[in-house]
PDB file of C-alpha atoms in Angstrom:
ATOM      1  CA  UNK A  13     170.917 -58.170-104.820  1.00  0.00           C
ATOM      2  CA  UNK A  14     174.543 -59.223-105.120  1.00  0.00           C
ATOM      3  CA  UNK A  15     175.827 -56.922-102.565  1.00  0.00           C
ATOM      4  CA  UNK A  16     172.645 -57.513 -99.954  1.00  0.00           C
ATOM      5  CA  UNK A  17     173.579 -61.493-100.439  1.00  0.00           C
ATOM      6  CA  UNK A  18     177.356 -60.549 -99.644  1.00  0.00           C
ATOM      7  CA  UNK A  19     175.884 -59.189 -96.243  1.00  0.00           C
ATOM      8  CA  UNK A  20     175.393 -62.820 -95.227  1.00  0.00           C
ATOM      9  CA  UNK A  21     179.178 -64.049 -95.540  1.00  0.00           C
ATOM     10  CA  UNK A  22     180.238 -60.718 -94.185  1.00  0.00           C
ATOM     11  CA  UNK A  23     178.876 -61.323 -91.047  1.00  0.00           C
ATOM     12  CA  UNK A  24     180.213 -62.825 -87.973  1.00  0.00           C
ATOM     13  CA  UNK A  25     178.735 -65.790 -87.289  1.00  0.00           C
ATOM     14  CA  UNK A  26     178.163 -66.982 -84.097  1.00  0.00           C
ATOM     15  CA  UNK A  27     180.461 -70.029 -82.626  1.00  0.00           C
ATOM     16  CA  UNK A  28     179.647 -72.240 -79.640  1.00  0.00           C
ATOM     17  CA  UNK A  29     181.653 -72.903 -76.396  1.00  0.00           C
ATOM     18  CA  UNK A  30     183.399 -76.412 -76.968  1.00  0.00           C
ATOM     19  CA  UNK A  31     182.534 -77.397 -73.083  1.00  0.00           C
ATOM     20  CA  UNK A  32     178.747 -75.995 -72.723  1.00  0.00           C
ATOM     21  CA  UNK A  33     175.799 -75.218 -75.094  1.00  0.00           C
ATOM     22  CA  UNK A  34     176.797 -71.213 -75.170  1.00  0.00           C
ATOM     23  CA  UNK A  35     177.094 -69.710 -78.711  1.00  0.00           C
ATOM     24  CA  UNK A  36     178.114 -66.112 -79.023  1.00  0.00           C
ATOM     25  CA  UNK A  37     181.051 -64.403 -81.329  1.00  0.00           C
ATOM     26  CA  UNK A  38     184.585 -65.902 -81.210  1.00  0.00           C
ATOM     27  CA  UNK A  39     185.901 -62.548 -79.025  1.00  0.00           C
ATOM     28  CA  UNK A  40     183.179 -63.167 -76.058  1.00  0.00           C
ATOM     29  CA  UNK A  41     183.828 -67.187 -76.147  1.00  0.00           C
ATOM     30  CA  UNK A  42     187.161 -66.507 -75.768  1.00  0.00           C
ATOM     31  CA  UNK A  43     186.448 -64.928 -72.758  1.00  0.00           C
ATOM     32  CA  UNK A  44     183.581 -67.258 -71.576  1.00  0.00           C
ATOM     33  CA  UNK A  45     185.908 -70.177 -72.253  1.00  0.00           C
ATOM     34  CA  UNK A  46     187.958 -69.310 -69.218  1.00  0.00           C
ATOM     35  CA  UNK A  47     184.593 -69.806 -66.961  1.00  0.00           C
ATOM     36  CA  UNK A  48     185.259 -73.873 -67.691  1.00  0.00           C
ATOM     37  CA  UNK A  49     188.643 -73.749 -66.093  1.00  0.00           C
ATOM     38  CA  UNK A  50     190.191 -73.811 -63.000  1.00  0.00           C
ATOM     39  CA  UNK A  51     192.277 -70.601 -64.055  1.00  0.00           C
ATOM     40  CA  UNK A  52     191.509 -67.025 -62.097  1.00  0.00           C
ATOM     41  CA  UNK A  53     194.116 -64.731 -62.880  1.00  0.00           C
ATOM     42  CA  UNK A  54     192.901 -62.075 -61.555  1.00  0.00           C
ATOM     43  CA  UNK A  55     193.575 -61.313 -57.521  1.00  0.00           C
ATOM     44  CA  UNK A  56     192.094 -59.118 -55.050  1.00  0.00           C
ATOM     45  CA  UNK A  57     195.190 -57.186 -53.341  1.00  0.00           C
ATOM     46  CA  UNK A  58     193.300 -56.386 -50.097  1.00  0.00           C
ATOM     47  CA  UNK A  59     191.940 -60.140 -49.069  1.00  0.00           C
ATOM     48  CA  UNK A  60     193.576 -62.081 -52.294  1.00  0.00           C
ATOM     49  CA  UNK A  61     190.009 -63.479 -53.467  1.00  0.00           C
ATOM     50  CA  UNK A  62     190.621 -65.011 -56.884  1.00  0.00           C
ATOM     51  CA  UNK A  63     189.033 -64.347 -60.466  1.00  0.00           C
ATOM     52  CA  UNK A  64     188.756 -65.261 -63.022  1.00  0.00           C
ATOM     53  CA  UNK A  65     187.170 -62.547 -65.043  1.00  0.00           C
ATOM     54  CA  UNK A  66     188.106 -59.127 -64.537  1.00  0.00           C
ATOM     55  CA  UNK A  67     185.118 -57.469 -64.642  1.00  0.00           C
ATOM     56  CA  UNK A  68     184.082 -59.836 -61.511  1.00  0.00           C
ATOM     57  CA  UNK A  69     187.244 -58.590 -59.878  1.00  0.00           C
ATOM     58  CA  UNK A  70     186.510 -54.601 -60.267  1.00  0.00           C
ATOM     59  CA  UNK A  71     182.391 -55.606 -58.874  1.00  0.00           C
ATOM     60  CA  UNK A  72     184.397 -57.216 -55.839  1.00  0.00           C
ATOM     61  CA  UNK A  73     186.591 -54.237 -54.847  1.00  0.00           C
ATOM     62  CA  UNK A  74     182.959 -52.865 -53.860  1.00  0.00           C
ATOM     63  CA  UNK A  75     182.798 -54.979 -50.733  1.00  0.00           C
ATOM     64  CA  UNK A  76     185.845 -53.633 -49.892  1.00  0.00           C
ATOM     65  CA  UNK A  77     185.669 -50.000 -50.502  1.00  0.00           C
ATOM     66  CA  UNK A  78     181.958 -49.685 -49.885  1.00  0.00           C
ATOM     67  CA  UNK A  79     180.956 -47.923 -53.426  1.00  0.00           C
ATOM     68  CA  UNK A  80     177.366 -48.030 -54.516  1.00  0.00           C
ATOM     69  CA  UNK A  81     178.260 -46.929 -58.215  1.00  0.00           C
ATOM     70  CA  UNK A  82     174.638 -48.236 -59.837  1.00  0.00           C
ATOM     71  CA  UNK A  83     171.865 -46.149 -58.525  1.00  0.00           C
ATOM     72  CA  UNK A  84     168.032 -46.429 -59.304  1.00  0.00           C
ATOM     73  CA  UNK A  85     166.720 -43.723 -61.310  1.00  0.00           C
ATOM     74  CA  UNK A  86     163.142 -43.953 -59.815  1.00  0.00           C
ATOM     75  CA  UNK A  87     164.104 -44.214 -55.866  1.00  0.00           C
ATOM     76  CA  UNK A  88     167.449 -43.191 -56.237  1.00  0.00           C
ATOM     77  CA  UNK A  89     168.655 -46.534 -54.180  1.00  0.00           C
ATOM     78  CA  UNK A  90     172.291 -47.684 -54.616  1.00  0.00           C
ATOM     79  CA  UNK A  91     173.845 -50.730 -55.757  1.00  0.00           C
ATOM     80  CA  UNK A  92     177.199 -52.118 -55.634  1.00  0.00           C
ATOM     81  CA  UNK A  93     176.640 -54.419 -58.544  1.00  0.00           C
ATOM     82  CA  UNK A  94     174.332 -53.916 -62.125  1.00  0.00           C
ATOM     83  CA  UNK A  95     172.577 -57.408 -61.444  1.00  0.00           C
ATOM     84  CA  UNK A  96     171.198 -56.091 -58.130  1.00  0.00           C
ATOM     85  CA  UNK A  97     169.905 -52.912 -59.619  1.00  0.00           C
ATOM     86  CA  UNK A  98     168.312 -55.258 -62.585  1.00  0.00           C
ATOM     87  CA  UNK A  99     167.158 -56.717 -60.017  1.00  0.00           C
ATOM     88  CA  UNK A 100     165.512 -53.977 -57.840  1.00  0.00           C
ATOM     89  CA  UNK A 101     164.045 -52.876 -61.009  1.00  0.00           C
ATOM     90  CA  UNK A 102     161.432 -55.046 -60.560  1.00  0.00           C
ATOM     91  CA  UNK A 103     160.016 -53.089 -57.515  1.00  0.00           C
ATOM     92  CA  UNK A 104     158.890 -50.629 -59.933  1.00  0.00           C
ATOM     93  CA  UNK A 105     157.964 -52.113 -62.425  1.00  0.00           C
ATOM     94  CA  UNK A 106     155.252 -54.747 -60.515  1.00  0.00           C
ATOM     95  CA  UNK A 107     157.102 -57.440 -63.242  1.00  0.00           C
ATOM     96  CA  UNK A 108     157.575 -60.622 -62.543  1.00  0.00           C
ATOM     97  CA  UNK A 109     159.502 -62.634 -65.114  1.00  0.00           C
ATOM     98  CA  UNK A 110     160.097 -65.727 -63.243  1.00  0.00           C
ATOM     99  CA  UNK A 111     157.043 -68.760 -63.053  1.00  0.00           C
ATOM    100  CA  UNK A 112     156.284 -71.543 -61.438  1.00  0.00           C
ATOM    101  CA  UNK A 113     156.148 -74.371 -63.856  1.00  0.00           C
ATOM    102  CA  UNK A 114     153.370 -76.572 -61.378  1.00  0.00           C
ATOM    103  CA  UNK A 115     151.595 -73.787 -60.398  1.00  0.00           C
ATOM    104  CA  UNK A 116     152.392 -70.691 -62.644  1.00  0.00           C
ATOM    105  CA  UNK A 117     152.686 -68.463 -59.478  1.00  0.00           C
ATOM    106  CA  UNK A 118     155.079 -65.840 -60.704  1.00  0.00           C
ATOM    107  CA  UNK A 119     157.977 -64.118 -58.800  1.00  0.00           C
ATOM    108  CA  UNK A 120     159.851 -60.925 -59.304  1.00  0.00           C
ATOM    109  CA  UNK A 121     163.327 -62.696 -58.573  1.00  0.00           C
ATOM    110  CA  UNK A 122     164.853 -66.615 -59.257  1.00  0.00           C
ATOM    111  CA  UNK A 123     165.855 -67.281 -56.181  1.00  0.00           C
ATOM    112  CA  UNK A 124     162.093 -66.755 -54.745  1.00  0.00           C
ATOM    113  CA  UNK A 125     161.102 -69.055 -57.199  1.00  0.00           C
ATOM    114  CA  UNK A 126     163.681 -71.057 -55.986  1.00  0.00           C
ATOM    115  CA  UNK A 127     162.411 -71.552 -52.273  1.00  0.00           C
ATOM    116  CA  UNK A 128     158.939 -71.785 -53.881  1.00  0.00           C
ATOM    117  CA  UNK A 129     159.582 -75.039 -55.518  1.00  0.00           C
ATOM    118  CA  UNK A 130     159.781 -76.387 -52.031  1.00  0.00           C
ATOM    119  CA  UNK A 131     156.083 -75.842 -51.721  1.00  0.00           C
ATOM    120  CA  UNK A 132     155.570 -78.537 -54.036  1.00  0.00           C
ATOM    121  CA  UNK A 133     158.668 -81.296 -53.532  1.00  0.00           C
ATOM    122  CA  UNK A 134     157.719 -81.063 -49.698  1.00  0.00           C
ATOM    123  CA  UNK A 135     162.001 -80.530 -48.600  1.00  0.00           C
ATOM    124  CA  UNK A 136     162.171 -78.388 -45.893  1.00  0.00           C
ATOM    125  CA  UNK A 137     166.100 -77.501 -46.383  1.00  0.00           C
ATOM    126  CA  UNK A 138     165.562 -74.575 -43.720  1.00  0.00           C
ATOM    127  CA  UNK A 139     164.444 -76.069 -40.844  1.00  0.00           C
TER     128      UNK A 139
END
């Protein structure tokens, strides 16, 4: 019992962002932290885009080069970034995670539910 209870203070706990509401371990706030400054170390060296996570930068070389590295495994469709093949995903699946609050229509992506929400506020931003 002893050793089970030591589990608990062995553990990492989780510690929150001191800007937002984002908990996670200290080694991924570090790197979330930067997301709350104006800092973007990291350059482009064809157009000199900034920033400011690295990961963003290697996903931004794409529009550059042209590369397609994520491809679907049902249709075999490529992707130059994993959020648009998350998102494609949902072609396949018939899923549709995001609902309307007023209505409870449901979409398969945000940003349709997005535009929806126009449907009920009456804006017409697009016209």
């Amino acid at each position: 019992n002893l050793d089970k209870h030591s589990l608990v203070h062995a553990v990492e706990k989780p510690d929150s962002c001191y800007v937002c509401d984002e908990t996670s371990e200290k080694s991924h706030l570090n790197v979330h932290s930067v997301a709350h400054t104006a800092e973007k170390p990291y350059s482009c060296s064809v157009c000199d885009k900034r920033f400011t996570h690295k990961r963003s930068l290697n996903e931004h070389y794409a529009v550059h080069t042209g590369a397609k590295p994520y491809s679907c495994s049902v249709c075999d469709k490529t992707f130059s970034r994993q959020a648009y093949l998350d998102s494609h995903s949902f072609v396949h699946t018939k899923e549709r995670p995001f609902s309307c609050h007023l209505c409870n229509k449901t979409f398969s992506r945000q940003t349709r539910l997005d535009k929806h929400y126009f449907v009920h506020t009456g804006e017409k931003p697009f016209s």
